[in-house]
């Protein structure tokens, strides 16, 4: 069976692409011919119902009958070739969806291409684009055919994004392999910033390759970089990644480090999750959720290594690294859901929690990215300390690659603790019970093992324990901390906060409204809800956490300082 998808981009300004799927064979095709669309894409753990953007499905003169939300059936009488036509709406500029406008078309495989049920062979792609447009994709080109590419199977098709349009290309070499950036919009990245990005990316690639034993698991790599204020994020693939970052990122130190951490994160996924893969994601099932309890490692661990790679590569200072780590601690400490949801539970529930946030999410769950980063950092410190510096998370990472990733063997869902203990030679059950399986607060005294202390900085003297947002001068209640002052008083998410103790509140005056107040003081709060005002009595909580610092202990021992130096390469 031969399957060719031809994508027409002539209507891209209206955010539409036209797709023809030609299915042919030397023998009669299966009858009925059943075609399906994925409901999610690997790396983004949410059923996104991609088929909702599919329109006008037809099949020559035959009837294409929809039989399920993402499935069509084409009945025929011994046909050897059938063309299925459909349109896809593309107006969601994220790394896991499609976007089309007058300047480009960006496509992911899962929300674009139908698959023939039961077909395990190759797929061909043809892009019918203006002559002036470029096409960037990790798919191998088909010689002699313009803008034609071949995927060995549906997995590779889903795993290979396509950037087509007016964009800038920046090829470079790193660790002995060809790499390139394809940057949209055209001209968004200056020549100097592009050169700096390629220079720093080389250092990231070299550092990560060394961590994994040298060499790269690909023959060429494509970074698709979208510079836009509409989002920030990345999605990993076997030989490419898509990144979206603000156009202002290259202009500040903070923005630059954030962009580099994103590059390091997605590139690190080449090994960790794309090849070192949990059993729950092996093989991918595109029609339903794929559950794993190990995202605290595969995403949280990758988040830990992305900034650590910047430190190992000399792209950030020790102080910048510790400031970043402390900011993640502060986020976790400000999220009540840390005591409601264990890390491995948050991993399992990614499909219904992390990617579907609501006003109660901060009370009911914790990010396995952010808490996972802190837990992996602390685990690294503990392993180094318990093994007297003989082992580390670096050694565990390399063992995971050698034992599982390089051999295509899935990591057992219940095997991570035993792997950590086997490689490190240390008993770690207490850490897994408390940090991965438990819901208790983390014990940050672990950082004392490398001569660091956690300092908490509070703001003001009292708080209402609610997250607020402002718009047009009005203050809205985004979420209410469970058990906190606002919760006890009956403040609801969605309320407009009008005044505190007779003082009108706007986007700039909340702190002044609480000036002079202390924990336990009772204040009168007026909120607006459903067009009516409500007066509530609120007993204030203590000062809210503002930020956290990780600072060197003045009385740190030489052994602790040496352990920190080995950890952070100082």
Short mmCIF file of N, CA, C and O in Angstrom, two decimals, residues 385 388 446-453 551-566 570:
data_model
loop_
_atom_site.label_atom_id
_atom_site.label_comp_id
_atom_site.label_asym_id
_atom_site.label_seq_id
_atom_site.Cartn_x
_atom_site.Cartn_y
_atom_site.Cartn_z
N UNK A 385 26.12 12.94 48.24
CA UNK A 385 26.52 12.91 49.65
C UNK A 385 26.56 11.48 50.19
O UNK A 385 27.53 11.09 50.86
N UNK A 388 29.48 9.47 49.02
CA UNK A 388 30.78 10.14 49.23
C UNK A 388 31.38 10.64 47.93
O UNK A 388 32.59 10.53 47.68
N UNK A 446 18.38 19.19 52.92
CA UNK A 446 19.28 18.45 52.02
C UNK A 446 20.35 19.38 51.43
O UNK A 446 21.50 18.98 51.23
N UNK A 447 19.99 20.63 51.15
CA UNK A 447 20.95 21.54 50.53
C UNK A 447 22.12 21.87 51.46
O UNK A 447 23.17 22.33 50.99
N UNK A 448 21.95 21.63 52.76
CA UNK A 448 23.07 21.83 53.68
C UNK A 448 24.21 20.88 53.37
O UNK A 448 25.37 21.16 53.71
N UNK A 449 23.92 19.76 52.72
CA UNK A 449 24.97 18.80 52.37
C UNK A 449 25.98 19.40 51.38
O UNK A 449 27.10 18.91 51.28
N UNK A 450 25.56 20.42 50.66
CA UNK A 450 26.49 21.11 49.76
C UNK A 450 26.71 22.55 50.25
O UNK A 450 27.03 23.45 49.46
N UNK A 451 26.54 22.76 51.55
CA UNK A 451 26.86 24.04 52.15
C UNK A 451 25.94 25.17 51.78
O UNK A 451 26.36 26.33 51.71
N UNK A 452 24.64 24.88 51.54
CA UNK A 452 23.68 25.92 51.17
C UNK A 452 22.52 25.94 52.17
O UNK A 452 22.15 24.90 52.73
N UNK A 453 21.96 27.11 52.35
CA UNK A 453 20.77 27.27 53.19
C UNK A 453 19.65 27.94 52.39
O UNK A 453 19.92 28.74 51.48
N UNK A 551 21.57 30.31 49.62
CA UNK A 551 22.79 31.06 49.92
C UNK A 551 23.83 30.16 50.57
O UNK A 551 23.49 29.21 51.29
N UNK A 552 25.09 30.42 50.33
CA UNK A 552 26.16 29.62 50.96
C UNK A 552 26.17 29.80 52.48
O UNK A 552 25.98 30.91 52.99
N UNK A 553 26.35 28.69 53.18
CA UNK A 553 26.50 28.75 54.63
C UNK A 553 27.90 29.26 54.97
O UNK A 553 28.90 28.79 54.41
N UNK A 554 27.97 30.18 55.92
CA UNK A 554 29.27 30.70 56.32
C UNK A 554 30.10 29.64 57.04
O UNK A 554 31.34 29.70 57.02
N UNK A 555 29.40 28.70 57.68
CA UNK A 555 30.13 27.66 58.43
C UNK A 555 30.19 26.34 57.67
O UNK A 555 30.37 25.27 58.26
N UNK A 556 30.03 26.39 56.33
CA UNK A 556 30.10 25.16 55.54
C UNK A 556 31.48 24.52 55.68
O UNK A 556 32.50 25.20 55.72
N UNK A 557 31.49 23.20 55.75
CA UNK A 557 32.75 22.47 55.90
C UNK A 557 33.46 22.38 54.55
O UNK A 557 32.84 22.52 53.48
N UNK A 558 34.75 22.14 54.56
CA UNK A 558 35.47 21.94 53.29
C UNK A 558 34.87 20.82 52.46
O UNK A 558 34.86 20.91 51.22
N UNK A 559 34.38 19.76 53.12
CA UNK A 559 33.78 18.64 52.39
C UNK A 559 32.50 19.09 51.68
O UNK A 559 32.24 18.69 50.52
N UNK A 560 31.68 19.90 52.35
CA UNK A 560 30.44 20.39 51.74
C UNK A 560 30.74 21.32 50.57
O UNK A 560 30.09 21.24 49.51
N UNK A 561 31.73 22.16 50.73
CA UNK A 561 32.11 23.08 49.65
C UNK A 561 32.64 22.30 48.45
O UNK A 561 32.33 22.61 47.29
N UNK A 562 33.41 21.26 48.72
CA UNK A 562 33.95 20.43 47.63
C UNK A 562 32.83 19.70 46.91
O UNK A 562 32.86 19.56 45.67
N UNK A 563 31.83 19.23 47.67
CA UNK A 563 30.71 18.54 47.06
C UNK A 563 29.91 19.50 46.18
O UNK A 563 29.46 19.12 45.08
N UNK A 564 29.74 20.74 46.64
CA UNK A 564 29.04 21.74 45.82
C UNK A 564 29.82 22.06 44.56
O UNK A 564 29.24 22.21 43.47
N UNK A 565 31.11 22.15 44.68
CA UNK A 565 31.95 22.45 43.51
C UNK A 565 31.83 21.35 42.47
O UNK A 565 31.77 21.62 41.26
N UNK A 566 31.79 20.09 42.92
CA UNK A 566 31.63 18.97 41.98
C UNK A 566 30.25 18.99 41.34
O UNK A 566 30.10 18.66 40.15
N UNK A 570 32.17 24.39 39.86
CA UNK A 570 32.71 25.71 40.16
C UNK A 570 34.19 25.60 40.52
O UNK A 570 34.70 24.53 40.83
#
